[in-house]
Amino acid sequence: MEQAAGELVIIGGAEDKDGECEILQHFFSLAKGRDARLLVLSTASTDPDAGEQYRQIFSAMGAAEVRVLAVQSRQKANSPEYARIFAECTGIFFTGGDQLRITGILGGSLLGEALFKAHRDGVVIAGTSAGASVMSETMLVGGANDATPKKEIIRMAPGLGLLKGAVIDQHFAQRGRIGRLLAAVAHNPVILGIGLDEDTAIIYKPVGEYEVVGSGSVTLIDGREVACSNVSESTAEEPLVLTNVRLHILSRNYAFKITGRQIRIHPLKEDT
Amino acid sequence: MEQAAGELVIIGGAEDKDGECEILQHFFSLAKGRDARLLVLSTASTDPDAGEQYRQIFSAMGAAEVRVLAVQSRQKANSPEYARIFAECTGIFFTGGDQLRITGILGGSLLGEALFKAHRDGVVIAGTSAGASVMSETMLVGGANDATPKKEIIRMAPGLGLLKGAVIDQHFAQRGRIGRLLAAVAHNPVILGIGLDEDTAIIYKPVGEYEVVGSGSVTLIDGREVACSNVSESTAEEPLVLTNVRLHILSRNYAFKITGRQIRIHPLKEDT
């Protein structure tokens, strides 16, 4: 599988937009700072103005150009102009909304192809909330909050596939989503569950390292050592049984790397 | 440490009271069924009628006697009559409410002494919600729901100490309490975190086995292999870091036993 050259900034929603904007600043830097030519993709939202606040923030940071693409239909997504537009950008930002709008409108479109090409060529892609969930190969598209883990409390669907081997959940602590992330991992324990709190992100670097930024926690659910699971035989109403899950909670200035079957976790220098 | 002869039925709150009453039936059986002489302790609640619904349920099940003790003051709790009352009972049931009322009113009282003696002599004790939390040596008395794990999102206090080596949280999935249970375990990873969903209980048997009953999940948080923790140096506002936590989710008809540093989990026969 070809390894893309661009980073991913995967944000658990509700990132700081008024204060130091730690997470958005990280994205801005990775997108070349004052030389940034940014595309804000607000397809996830039905509100055509959803990208405007990000345009204002990145413009205020000093980006050379910020363009909002409020692509609301497959017809629009198949415009041939996107090949050029994405070839010239230095960063792509997915707003929140509904992840099924992102895949339903952009999946298989010319815009989608242009976006993947840009990322392979080194362009950073960020996404918040729905824009975070959509990063994985199989994504969570819905599920009960504050719920006992059961097989049918979640729905999954094919995502953009930018992040391999993981499934993302967002607004994680704030909406009580450990149950649904455990249910997702139970379906195939080879997949790492990554729960992102609000105002918290992981930055995935092509060298294979994930860094935590922001004010909350990142929860990792590693099911590869699961000893006992009833995922296939349990009914929709029966709670899942899942033993021997490994769980990690990390905060800013920690990083991890997946090496074989190990998750290696280490603190970063404070000044990185 | 002397091993009490009585069982514990530790319930995550909101147990079924209208249908098959699976959990309450288990308690009723352990308390000798039709020969049961039950004491319902509603001290946790400021409502003097809080025990009445349990009196009605256990009477309808056919208990020989059900008596509600709505002990609301330390003066009352120090009445010498409790030695006799507890010596004659076959089961004790703590209602929900505020766990600090249970310990604040009963802790160190003659009633408390009579209760511990009855349990040592083989009397089963059940508790739901606050009545569950209070079972452990150190108990959770408060904490934020749906919260990023941080050191100061929880408050702990000395509990009744009937259950050794564990800390209980209740209404677990329904109120999004994994964050506060992780925070509790972070404070001392030797303590097993036990999260009980609503209408879900563990039955602790003096042979050292815990059985799961009811309709939801029991979540076990085993921190003994934690590799990295910032619990001492983090500030009140900083998220906890805690790596290499082992997590298990179990449902009815599963049992576990703690043997040395191992938690041994096994399914029970369907007909047990």
XYZ file of N, CA and C in Angstrom, chain B residues 15-225:
633
model
N -32.414 -1.217 39.145
C -32.682 -2.641 38.869
C -34.162 -2.849 38.594
N -34.447 -3.847 37.772
C -35.832 -4.170 37.399
C -36.664 -4.430 38.648
N -37.779 -3.720 38.785
C -38.678 -3.914 39.929
C -40.084 -4.321 39.492
N -40.318 -4.359 38.179
C -41.669 -4.635 37.678
C -41.758 -5.950 36.929
N -40.669 -6.387 36.332
C -40.698 -7.582 35.490
C -40.268 -8.807 36.270
N -39.244 -9.484 35.743
C -38.794 -10.715 36.406
C -37.942 -10.425 37.644
N -37.544 -9.197 37.823
C -36.773 -8.805 39.015
C -35.576 -9.741 39.225
N -34.848 -10.003 38.140
C -33.760 -10.981 38.182
C -32.805 -10.747 39.354
N -32.379 -9.499 39.511
C -31.369 -9.218 40.541
C -31.970 -9.332 41.939
N -33.147 -8.735 42.132
C -33.769 -8.780 43.458
C -34.123 -10.223 43.826
N -34.481 -11.034 42.844
C -34.745 -12.452 43.101
C -33.482 -13.169 43.573
N -32.339 -12.832 42.970
C -31.079 -13.446 43.414
C -30.825 -13.125 44.889
N -31.012 -11.860 45.240
C -30.821 -11.467 46.647
C -31.795 -12.222 47.547
N -33.053 -12.269 47.121
C -34.109 -12.932 47.901
C -33.743 -14.399 48.153
N -33.247 -15.076 47.120
C -32.843 -16.485 47.280
C -31.676 -16.619 48.251
N -30.669 -15.769 48.089
C -29.506 -15.841 48.980
C -29.894 -15.543 50.427
N -30.977 -14.776 50.607
C -31.437 -14.419 51.962
C -32.446 -15.430 52.506
N -32.464 -16.596 51.910
C -33.261 -17.741 52.368
C -34.703 -17.737 51.878
N -35.005 -16.956 50.851
C -36.305 -17.058 50.186
C -37.474 -16.905 51.140
N -38.341 -17.903 51.171
C -39.567 -17.773 51.965
C -39.283 -17.737 53.470
N -38.079 -18.117 53.846
C -37.694 -17.984 55.257
C -36.967 -16.663 55.535
N -36.937 -15.797 54.528
C -36.154 -14.561 54.667
C -36.727 -13.622 55.720
N -35.829 -13.096 56.538
C -36.177 -12.002 57.446
C -35.263 -10.855 57.029
N -35.842 -9.901 56.286
C -35.029 -8.889 55.604
C -35.081 -7.543 56.310
N -33.946 -6.862 56.269
C -33.870 -5.475 56.725
C -33.541 -4.600 55.517
N -34.410 -3.642 55.230
C -34.165 -2.684 54.151
C -33.671 -1.401 54.799
N -32.434 -1.052 54.517
C -31.823 0.135 55.125
C -31.908 1.292 54.143
N -32.736 2.274 54.445
C -32.920 3.393 53.519
C -32.231 4.663 54.006
N -31.220 4.494 54.831
C -30.492 5.648 55.363
C -29.922 6.556 54.268
N -29.551 5.968 53.112
C -28.955 6.765 52.031
C -29.897 7.855 51.540
N -31.177 7.629 51.713
C -32.167 8.573 51.204
C -32.742 9.425 52.329
N -33.017 10.687 52.022
C -33.668 11.553 53.010
C -35.171 11.296 53.043
N -35.649 10.539 52.054
C -37.071 10.208 52.006
C -37.327 9.018 52.929
N -38.060 9.200 54.029
C -38.265 8.083 54.966
C -39.058 6.934 54.349
N -39.685 7.173 53.177
C -40.448 6.108 52.527
C -39.640 5.374 51.444
N -38.349 5.697 51.339
C -37.554 5.132 50.245
C -37.497 3.613 50.296
N -37.624 3.038 51.482
C -37.545 1.587 51.586
C -38.850 0.868 51.285
N -39.925 1.620 51.206
C -41.256 0.995 51.133
C -41.437 0.139 49.868
N -40.928 0.621 48.715
C -41.125 -0.171 47.491
C -40.414 -1.520 47.610
N -39.261 -1.540 48.278
C -38.559 -2.815 48.438
C -39.311 -3.723 49.413
N -39.897 -3.123 50.452
C -40.686 -3.931 51.377
C -41.803 -4.630 50.620
N -42.477 -3.871 49.745
C -43.579 -4.454 48.974
C -43.086 -5.564 48.038
N -41.957 -5.322 47.362
C -41.444 -6.316 46.398
C -41.072 -7.606 47.112
N -40.291 -7.483 48.193
C -39.827 -8.703 48.868
C -40.986 -9.414 49.585
N -41.962 -8.643 50.067
C -43.151 -9.266 50.664
C -43.910 -10.046 49.595
N -44.048 -9.443 48.398
C -44.749 -10.125 47.299
C -44.013 -11.390 46.877
N -42.686 -11.392 47.002
C -41.919 -12.600 46.669
C -42.136 -13.704 47.708
N -42.633 -13.293 48.878
C -42.954 -14.292 49.888
C -42.032 -14.315 51.093
N -41.283 -13.237 51.313
C -40.389 -13.194 52.476
C -41.192 -13.326 53.774
N -40.627 -14.036 54.725
C -41.309 -14.214 56.008
C -41.496 -12.884 56.715
N -40.517 -12.002 56.590
C -40.605 -10.690 57.251
C -39.742 -9.693 56.486
N -40.243 -8.487 56.310
C -39.439 -7.402 55.737
C -39.624 -6.185 56.626
N -38.522 -5.650 57.092
C -38.602 -4.489 57.971
C -37.758 -3.369 57.363
N -38.325 -2.171 57.281
C -37.576 -1.031 56.758
C -36.959 -0.274 57.915
N -35.655 -0.064 57.842
C -34.965 0.769 58.830
C -34.580 2.081 58.152
N -35.373 3.122 58.393
C -35.106 4.425 57.776
C -34.307 5.281 58.764
N -33.189 4.726 59.181
C -32.390 5.381 60.231
C -31.808 6.692 59.697
N -32.215 7.803 60.303
C -31.885 9.113 59.752
C -30.952 9.922 60.655
N -30.464 9.327 61.723
C -29.574 10.096 62.604
C -28.627 9.143 63.334
N -27.509 9.702 63.790
C -26.557 8.889 64.549
C -27.156 8.465 65.894
N -27.971 9.325 66.489
C -28.634 8.956 67.744
C -29.424 7.660 67.540
N -30.227 7.669 66.469
C -31.039 6.492 66.147
C -30.126 5.276 65.894
N -29.028 5.515 65.170
C -28.136 4.408 64.788
C -27.443 3.791 65.993
N -27.441 4.508 67.103
C -26.775 3.984 68.299
C -27.736 3.334 69.282
N -28.933 3.056 68.814
C -29.884 2.338 69.666
C -29.382 0.909 69.895
N -29.375 0.450 71.165
C -28.848 -0.895 71.438
C -29.719 -2.017 70.878
N -30.949 -1.711 70.467
C -31.833 -2.780 69.966
C -31.310 -3.423 68.680
N -30.412 -2.727 67.925
C -29.999 -3.253 66.627
C -29.211 -4.551 66.730
N -28.512 -4.758 67.848
C -27.770 -6.017 68.002
C -28.718 -7.203 67.821
N -29.878 -7.137 68.463
C -30.843 -8.233 68.362
C -31.472 -8.293 66.961
N -31.855 -7.095 66.457
C -32.535 -7.051 65.147
C -31.655 -7.652 64.046
N -30.389 -7.285 64.046
C -29.491 -7.799 62.998
C -29.135 -9.265 63.237
N -29.099 -9.673 64.504
C -28.784 -11.080 64.786
C -29.865 -12.007 64.244
N -31.086 -11.478 64.124
C -32.204 -12.321 63.671
C -32.452 -12.261 62.169
N -31.779 -11.334 61.460
C -32.106 -11.162 60.038
C -31.358 -12.177 59.174
N -31.855 -12.365 57.945
C -31.182 -13.253 56.979
C -30.692 -12.492 55.753
N -31.017 -11.192 55.650
C -30.566 -10.409 54.501
C -30.715 -8.931 54.780
N -29.799 -8.139 54.241
C -29.787 -6.687 54.459
C -29.713 -6.025 53.089
N -30.559 -5.018 52.855
C -30.608 -4.356 51.555
C -30.449 -2.844 51.729
N -29.401 -2.280 51.129
C -29.193 -0.828 51.144
C -29.841 -0.208 49.906
N -30.741 0.745 50.115
C -31.323 1.469 48.976
C -30.322 2.490 48.432
N -30.718 3.164 47.369
C -29.911 4.253 46.821
C -30.118 5.548 47.585
N -29.398 6.567 47.141
C -29.443 7.875 47.795
C -28.049 8.470 47.753
N -27.552 8.838 48.912
C -26.223 9.457 48.986
C -25.344 8.573 49.870
N -24.242 8.085 49.299
C -23.399 7.159 50.062
C -22.823 7.825 51.316
N -22.676 9.142 51.305
C -22.144 9.821 52.492
C -23.147 9.833 53.642
N -24.431 9.696 53.312
C -25.401 9.541 54.403
C -25.219 8.179 55.069
N -24.961 7.148 54.274
C -24.771 5.813 54.864
C -23.579 5.833 55.826
N -22.428 6.302 55.330
C -21.243 6.269 56.197
C -21.334 7.327 57.290
N -21.880 8.496 56.965
C -21.946 9.571 57.950
C -22.861 9.237 59.117
N -23.936 8.501 58.841
C -24.903 8.171 59.895
C -24.573 6.836 60.563
N -24.141 5.847 59.753
C -23.947 4.506 60.318
C -22.510 4.205 60.728
N -21.548 4.957 60.159
C -20.136 4.642 60.405
C -19.794 4.729 61.891
N -19.304 3.647 62.468
C -18.922 3.650 63.885
C -20.081 3.551 64.848
N -21.276 3.349 64.349
C -22.452 3.259 65.247
C -22.668 1.822 65.702
N -23.543 1.651 66.677
C -23.909 0.300 67.126
C -24.604 -0.465 65.999
N -25.434 0.252 65.211
C -26.062 -0.406 64.062
C -24.993 -0.938 63.114
N -23.973 -0.091 62.829
C -22.880 -0.527 61.964
C -22.212 -1.791 62.485
N -21.925 -1.816 63.771
C -21.280 -3.005 64.350
C -22.155 -4.245 64.213
N -23.455 -4.060 64.468
C -24.386 -5.191 64.369
C -24.447 -5.715 62.933
N -24.408 -4.778 61.977
C -24.454 -5.145 60.559
C -23.214 -5.947 60.172
N -22.026 -5.485 60.556
C -20.794 -6.218 60.218
C -20.796 -7.602 60.850
N -21.283 -7.688 62.087
C -21.312 -8.999 62.753
C -22.232 -9.969 62.001
N -23.418 -9.458 61.611
C -24.353 -10.319 60.865
C -23.699 -10.824 59.577
N -22.999 -9.925 58.875
C -22.364 -10.305 57.600
C -21.251 -11.327 57.825
N -20.459 -11.118 58.871
C -19.405 -12.096 59.182
C -20.012 -13.468 59.455
N -21.218 -13.441 60.063
C -21.869 -14.702 60.423
C -22.639 -15.320 59.257
N -22.619 -14.661 58.092
C -23.209 -15.311 56.926
C -24.390 -14.610 56.290
N -24.766 -13.441 56.787
C -25.927 -12.748 56.225
C -25.523 -12.008 54.943
N -26.307 -12.200 53.884
C -26.066 -11.526 52.610
C -26.408 -10.042 52.744
N -25.579 -9.205 52.128
C -25.856 -7.769 52.083
C -25.927 -7.336 50.629
N -27.013 -6.647 50.280
C -27.154 -6.076 48.942
C -27.178 -4.564 49.052
N -26.779 -3.908 47.962
C -26.874 -2.454 47.909
C -27.000 -2.019 46.471
N -27.822 -1.025 46.233
C -28.015 -0.521 44.879
C -27.615 0.946 44.814
N -26.968 1.333 43.720
C -26.589 2.735 43.488
C -25.669 3.209 44.626
N -26.070 4.190 45.422
C -25.231 4.604 46.550
C -24.925 3.428 47.469
N -25.893 2.530 47.601
C -25.716 1.332 48.420
C -24.693 0.366 47.844
N -24.392 0.502 46.554
C -23.332 -0.290 45.931
C -21.970 0.371 46.147
N -21.920 1.680 45.887
C -20.643 2.398 46.027
C -20.047 2.232 47.410
N -20.915 2.217 48.400
C -20.488 2.250 49.793
C -19.839 0.931 50.237
N -19.965 -0.115 49.423
C -19.456 -1.444 49.801
C -17.930 -1.489 49.958
N -17.215 -0.681 49.173
C -15.763 -0.831 49.107
C -15.059 -0.146 50.279
N -13.765 -0.410 50.403
C -12.987 0.194 51.493
C -12.841 1.695 51.263
N -12.362 2.064 50.066
C -12.404 3.469 49.651
C -13.474 3.558 48.580
N -14.369 4.527 48.744
C -15.499 4.601 47.799
C -15.481 5.918 47.029
N -16.068 5.874 45.841
C -16.347 7.098 45.095
C -17.569 7.761 45.719
N -17.461 9.034 46.056
C -18.637 9.728 46.586
C -19.151 10.801 45.636
N -18.406 11.077 44.593
C -18.868 12.061 43.630
C -17.889 12.159 42.501
N -18.340 12.751 41.416
C -17.451 12.890 40.280
C -18.251 13.313 39.064
N -17.535 13.865 38.095
C -18.187 14.357 36.889
C -18.563 13.187 35.981
N -19.721 13.292 35.342
C -20.126 12.322 34.327
C -19.626 12.785 32.961
N -19.499 11.859 32.024
C -19.097 12.199 30.644
C -17.910 13.156 30.660
N -16.875 12.808 31.412
C -15.759 13.735 31.594
C -14.430 13.097 31.226
N -13.537 13.915 30.705
C -12.150 13.524 30.510
C -11.565 13.165 31.874
N -10.854 12.044 31.970
C -10.274 11.680 33.278
C -9.223 12.703 33.731
N -9.488 13.346 34.836
C -8.536 14.262 35.479
C -8.552 13.936 36.963
N -7.471 14.339 37.631
C -7.299 13.942 39.024
C -8.456 14.407 39.901
N -8.919 15.622 39.682
C -9.865 16.212 40.627
C -11.313 16.178 40.150
N -11.612 15.337 39.149
C -13.036 15.193 38.787
C -13.746 14.266 39.754
N -13.001 13.609 40.649
C -13.642 12.677 41.581
C -13.335 13.052 43.021
N -14.230 12.611 43.901
C -13.979 12.659 45.335
C -14.139 11.251 45.883
N -13.251 10.891 46.796
C -13.316 9.562 47.398
C -13.334 9.698 48.916
N -13.789 8.659 49.565
C -13.906 8.671 51.032
C -13.907 7.222 51.529
N -13.709 7.032 52.807
C -13.742 5.662 53.327
C -15.159 5.085 53.278
N -15.296 3.893 52.715
C -16.595 3.227 52.612
C -16.796 2.235 53.737
N -17.746 1.317 53.557
C -18.024 0.324 54.597
C -16.937 -0.743 54.664
N -16.218 -0.948 53.555
C -15.124 -1.919 53.590
C -15.562 -3.365 53.531
N -16.768 -3.611 53.052
C -17.235 -4.994 52.928
C -16.547 -5.691 51.756
N -16.247 -4.931 50.702
C -15.586 -5.477 49.521
C -14.146 -4.964 49.510
N -13.202 -5.889 49.485
C -11.787 -5.515 49.574
C -11.178 -5.346 48.179
N -10.254 -4.425 48.057
C -9.420 -4.353 46.852
C -10.096 -3.823 45.610
N -11.258 -3.201 45.765
C -11.982 -2.732 44.578
C -12.626 -1.387 44.868
N -12.958 -0.665 43.806
C -13.785 0.526 43.940
C -14.927 0.365 42.930
N -16.129 0.713 43.379
C -17.350 0.471 42.600
C -17.825 1.789 42.003
N -18.263 1.758 40.742
C -19.069 2.875 40.254
C -20.353 2.295 39.666
N -21.417 3.093 39.714
C -22.736 2.576 39.322
C -23.367 3.514 38.280
N -24.523 3.118 37.753
C -25.145 3.842 36.619
C -24.061 4.066 35.555
N -23.263 3.023 35.299
C -21.940 3.217 34.696
C -22.000 3.667 33.236
N -22.573 2.843 32.358
C -22.661 3.266 30.951
C -23.655 4.405 30.815
N -24.748 4.308 31.567
C -25.856 5.258 31.393
C -25.433 6.689 31.719
N -24.474 6.861 32.602
C -24.038 8.220 32.962
C -22.618 8.516 32.492
N -22.061 7.654 31.663
C -20.744 7.942 31.084
C -19.668 8.088 32.143
N -19.447 7.020 32.944
C -18.593 7.153 34.118
C -17.229 6.478 33.993
N -16.838 6.078 32.782
C -15.521 5.448 32.652
C -14.411 6.433 33.035
N -14.607 7.702 32.738
C -13.584 8.691 33.059
C -13.321 8.757 34.555
N -14.382 8.769 35.354
C -14.159 8.871 36.791
C -13.646 7.570 37.381
N -14.009 6.423 36.799
C -13.474 5.169 37.330
C -11.982 5.032 36.974
N -11.616 5.467 35.765
C -10.186 5.483 35.411
C -9.415 6.412 36.345
N -10.010 7.550 36.666
C -9.343 8.482 37.581
C -9.154 7.837 38.954
N -10.171 7.105 39.411
C -10.055 6.441 40.714
C -8.939 5.396 40.693
N -8.907 4.579 39.648
C -7.873 3.544 39.546
C -6.481 4.183 39.437
N -6.400 5.308 38.722
C -5.102 5.986 38.582
C -4.525 6.353 39.947
N -5.389 6.690 40.901
C -4.904 7.087 42.227
C -4.167 5.971 42.942
N -4.571 4.735 42.675
C -3.856 3.581 43.228
C -4.210 2.343 42.413
N -3.362 2.012 41.431
C -3.721 0.948 40.483
C -3.824 -0.441 41.100
N -3.542 -0.589 42.365
C -3.755 -1.894 42.996
C -5.253 -2.191 43.139
N -6.056 -1.130 43.111
C -7.502 -1.255 43.308
C -8.185 -1.570 41.976
N -8.969 -2.625 41.941
C -9.724 -2.968 40.737
C -10.925 -2.034 40.600
N -11.066 -1.407 39.448
C -12.251 -0.590 39.187
C -13.370 -1.463 38.652
N -14.545 -1.367 39.265
C -15.699 -2.159 38.828
C -16.834 -1.206 38.483
N -17.187 -1.141 37.210
C -18.276 -0.274 36.760
C -19.520 -1.100 36.502
N -20.597 -0.764 37.188
C -21.848 -1.532 37.088
C -22.901 -0.718 36.350
N -23.375 -1.253 35.231
C -24.478 -0.601 34.530
C -25.760 -0.700 35.350
N -26.734 0.086 34.956
C -28.048 -0.032 35.596
C -28.626 -1.425 35.336
N -29.455 -1.889 36.269
C -30.060 -3.236 36.205
C -29.005 -4.324 35.997
N -27.869 -4.148 36.627
C -26.760 -5.106 36.510
C -26.083 -5.198 37.875
N -25.672 -6.390 38.238
C -25.067 -6.567 39.564
C -23.953 -7.592 39.509
N -23.069 -7.501 40.489
C -22.170 -8.615 40.751
C -22.566 -9.218 42.088
N -22.505 -10.536 42.114
C -22.717 -11.251 43.374
C -21.357 -11.777 43.812
N -20.877 -11.286 44.931
C -19.583 -11.720 45.453
C -19.816 -12.850 46.439
N -19.174 -13.973 46.180
C -19.330 -15.132 47.070
C -18.059 -15.322 47.880
N -18.202 -15.721 49.116
C -17.036 -15.785 50.004
C -15.917 -16.705 49.508
N -16.216 -17.610 48.573
C -15.132 -18.403 47.980
C -14.245 -17.532 47.087
N -14.639 -16.265 46.890
C -13.803 -15.348 46.110
C -14.275 -15.188 44.677
N -15.464 -15.688 44.374
C -15.956 -15.580 43.006
C -17.015 -14.482 42.885
N -16.944 -13.781 41.759
C -17.917 -12.745 41.436
C -18.748 -13.229 40.247
N -20.065 -13.186 40.370
C -20.941 -13.560 39.261
C -21.696 -12.333 38.778
N -21.889 -12.252 37.465
C -22.628 -11.124 36.890
C -24.079 -11.537 36.671
N -25.010 -10.691 37.111
C -26.429 -10.917 36.834
C -27.044 -9.597 36.356
N -28.188 -9.706 35.688
C -28.877 -8.514 35.214
C -28.685 -8.291 33.731
N -29.214 -7.161 33.228
C -29.327 -6.980 31.777
C -28.196 -6.192 31.136
N -27.315 -5.594 31.905
C -26.268 -4.750 31.318
C -24.880 -5.330 31.460
N -23.881 -4.448 31.419
C -22.474 -4.852 31.466
C -21.850 -4.551 32.815
N -20.852 -5.349 33.127
C -19.914 -5.021 34.200
C -18.577 -4.735 33.536
N -18.010 -3.584 33.824
C -16.721 -3.194 33.256
C -15.658 -3.302 34.341
N -14.597 -4.051 34.052
C -13.486 -4.167 35.006
C -12.308 -3.369 34.479
N -11.746 -2.525 35.329
C -10.588 -1.706 34.989
C -9.445 -2.175 35.882
N -8.501 -2.888 35.263
C -7.371 -3.453 36.013
C -6.120 -2.635 35.677
N -5.662 -1.861 36.637
C -4.536 -0.961 36.400
C -3.198 -1.500 36.876
N -3.159 -2.748 37.290
C -1.932 -3.230 37.927
C -0.738 -3.280 36.986
N -0.994 -3.323 35.667
C 0.120 -3.331 34.719
C 0.386 -1.938 34.139
